[in-house]
Amino acid sequence: MPTDLRLPTHTIVKPDKDIFLDEENPFEGMMLRFDKAAELLDLEPGLYRVLRHPEKQIIVSIPVMKDNGEVEVYTGYRVLYNTSRGPAKGGIRFDTQVTLEEVKALAAWMTWKCAVVNIPFGGAKGGVVCDPRTMSVTELERLTRRYTAGIISVLGPDSDVPAPDVNTNERVMAWIMDTYSMHVGHTTTAVVTGKPVEMGGSLGRREATGRGCMFVTKEALSHLGMPIKGTTVAVQGFGNVGSVAAQLLHAAGCKIVAISDRSVSLYDPNGIDVDEAIEYAKKNNHHLDGYPRAEVISGADLLTLDGDVLLPAALENVITTKNAGQIRARIICEGANGPTTAAADSILEENGIFVIPDILANAGGVTVSYFEWVQDRGGYFWTEQLVNDRLRDIMVKSFHDVLTISKQHKVNMRTAAYMLAVSRVATVHRLRGIYA
Ligand code: NAD
């Protein structure tokens, strides 16, 4: 059976913006961390101004003929935040809550993430304001192709390389690749990543983010002198990132004492059989509810369990000033993007919790996207083992690069990761100078 190309209908990984606390604005949260890093790096005022502005923001109106013959017009965005280190890289999301502010924040986030793991990409993000769950597959295809045509002047393996994000998947990437290829007159697989393996996707991409979380968690345990065997782990979110991270940490000897998804949170102090839970969820419409061999607990309790590692892999803003003080884990590995608000950072630090920040912890996905781009451009495909080995090398090295800065400057891992990222981007700006 070839790759499953259906669009997801059961998961929208996004909170309702109406219930955001002030501390939960994604652009502000990211910029607070950037500002702190810039101050510690003593960044020149000119460069600070450059890095606080996105390079290019595109807004397109996307007319789409609906199946009933009516024409609807959607709004789409693509923001290239910074391309000093290489082509822009970042996902495209289809969601009713997409805003230009959010796309800008996520594009900046991608800039820092690519720089932390030192892959030669800049940062971008895109989005279309729509509700894909109410659209047919043919409507989505027309939307995707017209959006692609609208932003085609920036797309390209050397300029801007999209990937899947919330509510987009391999199938959408295949449409983007096809549309771009038709425009330029030849097949260009490297214009997107996260494609089906049958048309230039990389082996190991699906598991890459969860696998990266496993690698950095193991490094953190070793750094803190904690044994892997028997380490207790609670995982929030049991989708692509959470389930793979849980499975691989379990295989490495950790005890996964809690897992959760949008349907239920489960707890077993003796350890949950992760493979069995994955099989159960597969047969249960991707949900864990009804899984019989664990106790049901509340989602809030999962976050404050008395365990060694907490791995949030579901939503933004789940660790805030409201609950940060109750978290008892020794390590937080941020599988999700933005699970901790900037205001909660200092509470975790005061309580001695070792946080592996999102821009490092979940960078395994973009790292294997980079491998996909490299393989497409080389026209030579790697074994899954080679992909996984190279991913491990990058994740382990990046963890230690960040740890070194954290020790040198006596700052937490998040600030160290931002310092590393901002300094790498700033260095290239200094070397290149300002054009014209
Ligand atoms: P996914 O859709 O595969 O899984 C999300 C999981 O979270 C599902 O199990 C869902 O049921 C669960 N969930 C939703 N609401 C919840 C709640 N209130 N409590 C507990 N669980 C809840 O998504 P994913 O690809 O695993 O992404 C998860 C996070 O990781 C997102 O923040 C995403 O941006 C980030 N991320 C993903 C990748 C990737 O390669 N997939 C890369 C980097 C970052």
XYZ file of C-alpha atoms and ligand atoms in Angstrom:
480
model
C 0.000 0.000 0.000
C 1.597 3.342 -0.992
C 1.816 6.268 1.392
C -1.541 7.269 2.861
C -2.353 10.610 1.255
C -5.577 11.434 3.055
C -5.800 14.746 4.834
C -6.081 14.563 8.610
C -9.522 15.342 9.925
C -9.142 14.264 13.527
C -6.411 16.616 14.713
C -6.090 20.343 14.757
C -3.190 21.205 16.983
C -4.194 24.686 17.963
C -5.732 26.417 20.897
C -8.517 28.906 20.485
C -6.923 32.358 20.280
C -9.820 33.926 22.152
C -8.623 32.206 25.301
C -4.994 33.304 25.010
C -3.589 34.874 28.148
C -1.463 37.942 27.422
C 1.590 35.820 28.066
C 0.507 33.443 25.301
C 0.922 35.670 22.232
C 3.345 33.643 20.064
C 5.115 36.602 18.442
C 5.643 38.340 21.774
C 6.871 35.129 23.422
C 9.408 34.537 20.682
C 10.545 38.176 20.629
C 11.033 38.288 24.403
C 13.471 35.407 24.105
C 15.150 36.982 21.071
C 15.553 40.281 22.905
C 17.152 38.587 25.888
C 19.619 36.736 23.650
C 20.371 39.924 21.683
C 21.116 41.798 24.912
C 23.409 39.080 26.239
C 25.204 38.946 22.887
C 25.493 42.722 22.894
C 24.116 42.732 19.355
C 24.791 45.936 17.409
C 21.648 48.123 17.224
C 21.598 47.983 13.400
C 21.710 44.198 13.298
C 19.143 44.030 16.078
C 16.791 46.084 13.914
C 17.458 43.895 10.885
C 16.763 40.674 12.787
C 13.568 42.019 14.306
C 12.021 42.472 10.860
C 10.897 39.809 8.413
C 12.594 40.074 5.017
C 9.479 39.554 2.940
C 5.762 39.217 3.641
C 3.409 38.105 0.915
C -0.387 38.305 1.135
C -2.385 36.681 -1.638
C -6.091 36.412 -2.391
C -6.904 32.928 -3.563
C -10.050 32.485 -5.653
C -11.293 28.911 -5.585
C -14.141 27.393 -7.569
C -16.127 25.298 -5.092
C -17.644 21.989 -6.140
C -21.074 23.652 -6.290
C -19.849 26.184 -8.873
C -19.607 29.139 -6.503
C -16.350 31.074 -6.160
C -14.867 31.653 -2.724
C -11.837 33.861 -2.058
C -9.355 32.859 0.665
C -6.412 34.791 2.087
C -2.956 33.248 2.108
C 0.360 34.357 3.561
C 3.984 33.473 3.097
C 6.605 35.159 5.248
C 10.331 34.801 4.606
C 11.805 35.921 7.890
C 15.491 35.607 7.150
C 17.434 33.972 4.316
C 20.976 35.021 5.187
C 22.086 31.428 5.892
C 20.316 29.771 2.956
C 16.930 29.161 1.352
C 13.931 29.898 3.524
C 12.428 26.809 5.163
C 9.122 26.398 6.925
C 5.723 24.785 6.886
C 2.393 25.812 5.411
C -0.729 25.543 7.554
C -4.384 25.582 6.560
C -6.427 26.855 9.467
C -9.226 29.261 10.294
C -7.019 30.982 12.889
C -4.053 31.814 10.660
C -2.983 35.468 10.948
C -0.073 37.384 9.490
C 1.249 38.014 13.036
C 1.327 34.316 13.781
C 2.926 33.437 10.453
C 5.634 36.044 11.134
C 6.316 34.581 14.575
C 6.531 31.065 13.242
C 8.823 32.177 10.407
C 11.180 33.774 12.920
C 11.002 30.623 15.021
C 12.098 28.576 11.992
C 15.044 30.925 11.454
C 16.335 30.242 14.970
C 15.559 26.535 14.819
C 17.533 25.986 11.604
C 20.414 27.999 13.028
C 20.519 26.047 16.322
C 21.049 22.765 14.494
C 23.309 24.568 11.999
C 21.569 23.498 8.818
C 21.959 25.890 5.869
C 18.446 27.269 5.797
C 16.733 30.476 6.742
C 13.239 30.619 8.207
C 9.807 30.954 6.631
C 6.205 30.054 7.270
C 2.991 30.139 5.293
C -0.686 29.768 5.879
C -4.102 29.989 4.309
C -7.139 31.082 6.301
C -9.580 28.255 5.654
C -11.266 25.313 7.313
C -9.989 22.251 5.446
C -12.453 20.004 7.292
C -15.340 21.625 5.445
C -13.681 21.383 2.020
C -13.605 18.488 -0.414
C -10.308 17.031 -1.605
C -10.769 18.639 -5.031
C -11.441 22.044 -3.461
C -8.326 21.663 -1.332
C -6.314 20.754 -4.393
C -7.508 23.868 -6.239
C -6.809 26.005 -3.151
C -3.303 24.571 -2.813
C -2.447 25.007 -6.478
C -3.723 28.589 -6.644
C -1.940 29.518 -3.400
C 1.238 27.989 -4.831
C 0.815 30.004 -8.036
C 0.305 33.132 -5.923
C 3.604 32.738 -4.066
C 5.545 31.074 -6.883
C 7.934 33.985 -7.321
C 9.557 33.180 -3.968
C 9.389 29.373 -4.124
C 12.274 27.240 -5.305
C 14.927 24.834 -3.992
C 17.364 27.756 -3.753
C 14.950 30.327 -2.376
C 12.051 28.967 -0.330
C 11.210 25.355 0.505
C 7.842 24.685 2.214
C 6.881 21.648 4.294
C 3.699 20.344 5.961
C 2.327 22.009 9.081
C -1.056 22.087 10.827
C -3.679 20.499 8.520
C -1.362 20.028 5.558
C 0.349 16.775 4.709
C 2.270 14.758 2.117
C -0.558 15.051 -0.359
C -0.556 18.860 -0.175
C 3.235 18.846 -0.656
C 2.781 16.658 -3.757
C 0.350 19.238 -5.232
C 2.742 22.105 -4.471
C 5.621 20.214 -6.053
C 3.551 19.431 -9.133
C 2.294 23.016 -9.535
C 5.794 24.434 -9.201
C 7.187 21.843 -11.617
C 4.539 22.678 -14.216
C 5.404 26.377 -13.947
C 9.154 25.913 -14.348
C 8.797 23.200 -16.969
C 10.611 20.356 -15.257
C 10.162 18.132 -12.226
C 11.642 19.818 -9.161
C 11.357 17.524 -6.153
C 13.530 19.715 -3.895
C 10.998 22.573 -3.857
C 9.171 21.022 -0.883
C 9.981 18.538 1.872
C 7.696 16.151 3.715
C 6.715 14.604 0.380
C 5.635 11.005 -0.102
C 8.684 8.714 -0.177
C 7.561 7.501 -3.619
C 8.262 10.955 -5.113
C 11.432 12.077 -3.372
C 10.506 12.095 0.310
C 13.055 10.832 2.842
C 12.922 7.644 4.811
C 12.816 8.427 8.527
C 11.125 11.842 8.072
C 7.881 10.795 9.781
C 9.687 9.643 12.930
C 12.380 12.348 12.859
C 10.941 14.822 15.373
C 10.140 12.187 17.996
C 13.503 10.514 17.387
C 15.257 13.853 17.870
C 13.410 14.309 21.181
C 14.684 10.903 22.280
C 18.298 11.791 21.409
C 18.311 15.082 23.316
C 16.480 13.590 26.307
C 19.152 10.908 26.553
C 21.856 13.587 26.426
C 20.111 15.602 29.144
C 19.826 12.535 31.389
C 23.483 11.773 30.943
C 24.429 15.421 31.619
C 22.438 15.367 34.873
C 23.895 11.992 35.890
C 20.531 10.253 35.692
C 20.379 6.684 34.353
C 18.212 6.046 31.299
C 17.006 2.737 32.628
C 13.972 3.257 34.787
C 13.701 7.011 34.145
C 10.027 7.901 34.322
C 8.514 9.897 31.460
C 5.119 11.573 31.001
C 4.166 12.431 27.414
C 1.431 14.928 26.546
C 0.127 14.313 23.012
C 0.231 10.955 21.289
C 0.428 11.994 17.631
C 3.396 11.994 15.317
C 5.871 13.508 17.798
C 4.595 12.175 21.140
C 3.959 8.567 20.159
C 7.314 8.143 18.398
C 9.224 9.826 21.237
C 7.420 7.612 23.787
C 8.098 4.483 21.759
C 11.806 5.228 21.303
C 12.363 6.300 24.923
C 10.569 3.139 26.030
C 12.829 1.095 23.753
C 15.853 2.900 25.259
C 14.871 1.710 28.766
C 12.724 4.549 30.131
C 9.456 3.866 31.871
C 6.595 5.745 30.177
C 4.269 6.328 33.125
C 1.769 8.657 31.451
C 0.518 9.395 27.949
C -2.331 11.525 26.706
C -4.147 12.818 23.691
C -7.141 15.054 23.158
C -9.466 12.224 24.242
C -7.894 11.066 27.541
C -4.840 11.099 29.844
C -3.541 7.746 31.110
C -1.259 6.802 33.995
C 0.454 3.604 35.111
C 3.281 3.912 37.665
C 4.617 0.530 36.495
C 4.964 1.729 32.910
C 2.620 1.757 29.938
C 3.231 -0.674 27.083
C 3.710 2.006 24.408
C 3.633 -0.339 21.413
C 0.342 -1.742 22.621
C -1.071 1.773 23.162
C -0.023 2.781 19.629
C -1.751 -0.289 18.194
C -4.823 0.485 20.294
C -4.980 4.109 19.080
C -4.569 3.010 15.444
C -7.672 0.865 15.748
C -9.563 3.499 17.759
C -9.661 6.392 15.255
C -6.249 7.629 16.511
C -7.538 8.084 20.061
C -6.445 6.535 23.349
C -9.778 6.724 25.160
C -10.975 3.332 26.323
C -7.423 1.920 26.560
C -7.946 -0.561 29.364
C -4.538 -1.065 30.971
C -3.944 2.296 32.686
C -5.656 4.637 35.108
C -7.447 7.697 33.724
C -6.108 10.997 35.138
C -6.747 14.626 34.235
C -4.683 16.409 31.600
C -3.605 18.945 34.228
C -2.401 16.162 36.554
C -0.275 14.624 33.814
C 1.768 17.817 33.618
C 2.469 17.899 37.352
C 3.219 14.206 37.949
C 6.110 13.311 40.177
C 8.339 11.911 37.398
C 11.746 12.494 35.849
C 10.895 13.757 32.353
C 7.899 15.694 31.029
C 7.553 15.709 27.244
C 4.837 18.099 26.038
C 4.139 17.130 22.406
C 0.676 18.503 21.693
C -0.081 22.195 21.981
C 1.315 25.652 22.493
C 1.079 27.380 25.902
C 0.432 24.400 28.170
C 3.032 25.453 30.743
C 2.167 28.947 31.954
C 2.542 30.984 35.147
C -0.597 29.181 36.329
C 0.950 25.710 36.558
C 4.748 26.102 36.158
C 5.207 26.189 39.943
C 3.585 22.771 40.340
C 5.696 20.955 37.779
C 7.823 18.330 39.480
C 9.692 16.782 36.539
C 13.470 17.188 36.550
C 13.634 17.596 32.739
C 11.177 19.100 30.254
C 11.761 18.140 26.634
C 9.666 20.456 24.439
C 8.473 18.261 21.589
C 5.723 20.749 20.723
C 6.367 24.253 19.437
C 5.947 26.850 22.172
C 4.565 24.673 24.980
C 6.035 27.029 27.606
C 5.238 30.734 27.818
C 8.087 33.190 28.253
C 6.638 34.208 31.630
C 6.811 30.605 32.865
C 10.502 30.212 31.923
C 11.808 31.916 35.054
C 9.583 29.832 37.361
C 10.937 26.614 35.873
C 14.475 27.939 36.160
C 14.023 28.920 39.814
C 12.767 25.417 40.505
C 15.864 23.877 38.924
C 14.026 22.242 36.032
C 16.244 21.510 33.041
C 14.338 22.593 29.911
C 15.372 21.360 26.473
C 13.794 24.199 24.465
C 11.586 23.599 21.442
C 13.959 25.162 18.918
C 16.441 22.436 19.877
C 14.245 19.553 21.099
C 11.940 19.321 18.079
C 14.484 20.308 15.422
C 14.797 16.668 14.305
C 11.940 17.223 11.856
C 13.531 20.114 9.998
C 16.885 18.343 10.121
C 15.522 15.370 8.194
C 13.696 17.818 5.901
C 17.162 19.174 5.172
C 18.328 15.604 4.453
C 15.358 15.215 2.093
C 16.345 18.381 0.212
C 19.959 17.189 0.026
C 18.878 13.769 -1.302
C 16.550 15.344 -3.884
C 19.253 17.680 -5.121
C 21.820 14.897 -5.242
C 19.354 12.458 -6.796
C 20.744 9.789 -4.483
C 18.714 8.393 -1.609
C 19.956 7.231 1.753
C 19.002 4.213 3.836
C 16.842 4.830 6.874
C 19.778 3.840 9.066
C 21.968 6.506 7.502
C 19.228 9.132 7.964
C 18.851 8.158 11.627
C 22.608 8.105 12.275
C 23.100 11.534 10.734
C 20.118 12.858 12.658
C 21.644 11.562 15.902
C 24.985 13.222 15.103
C 23.332 16.608 14.528
C 20.992 16.439 17.528
C 23.737 15.326 19.930
C 26.190 17.951 18.678
C 23.542 20.687 18.836
C 22.588 19.711 22.393
C 26.222 20.054 23.465
C 26.715 23.315 21.541
C 23.783 24.775 23.479
C 24.910 23.262 26.773
C 28.365 24.780 26.360
C 26.907 28.276 25.901
C 24.573 27.701 28.814
C 27.551 26.907 31.061
C 29.768 29.680 29.674
C 27.157 32.394 30.138
C 25.386 30.830 33.142
C 22.038 30.963 31.383
C 19.321 28.375 30.934
C 19.172 26.143 27.864
C 16.498 28.222 26.139
C 18.459 31.454 26.382
C 21.585 29.570 25.315
C 19.788 28.140 22.273
C 18.574 31.591 21.236
C 22.053 33.027 21.795
C 23.575 30.347 19.600
C 20.959 30.816 16.876
C 21.017 34.612 16.864
C 24.821 34.700 16.896
C 25.000 32.320 13.914
C 22.549 34.406 11.900
C 24.236 37.652 12.976
C 27.675 36.356 11.995
C 26.527 35.685 8.440
C 24.945 39.162 8.239
C 28.230 40.732 9.337
C 30.192 38.704 6.782
C 27.780 39.477 3.957
C 27.292 43.134 4.819
C 24.312 45.174 3.751
C 23.629 45.152 0.020
C 23.558 48.513 -1.722
P -0.295 15.414 15.714
O -1.500 16.049 15.159
O 0.238 14.191 15.041
O -0.517 15.039 17.256
C -0.988 15.940 18.210
C -1.409 15.132 19.419
O -1.783 16.030 20.462
C -2.630 14.239 19.172
O -2.430 13.007 19.822
C -3.756 15.020 19.835
O -4.832 14.188 20.233
C -3.006 15.583 21.022
N -3.693 16.662 21.696
C -4.411 17.676 21.180
N -4.941 18.410 22.163
C -4.533 17.867 23.323
C -4.725 18.174 24.685
N -5.450 19.217 25.055
N -4.145 17.370 25.622
C -3.408 16.320 25.276
N -3.177 15.980 23.995
C -3.730 16.745 23.036
O 0.813 16.573 15.754
P 2.369 16.421 15.835
O 2.923 16.464 14.444
O 2.727 15.291 16.734
O 2.780 17.817 16.486
C 2.688 18.033 17.892
C 3.452 19.291 18.255
O 4.798 19.175 17.813
C 2.931 20.587 17.616
O 3.200 21.638 18.510
C 3.807 20.733 16.397
O 3.877 22.078 15.967
C 5.125 20.259 16.971
N 6.107 19.843 15.970
C 5.833 18.833 15.115
C 6.801 18.451 14.187
C 6.566 17.296 13.255
O 7.506 16.931 12.541
N 5.414 16.661 13.256
C 8.025 19.134 14.120
C 8.284 20.172 15.019
C 7.309 20.512 15.946
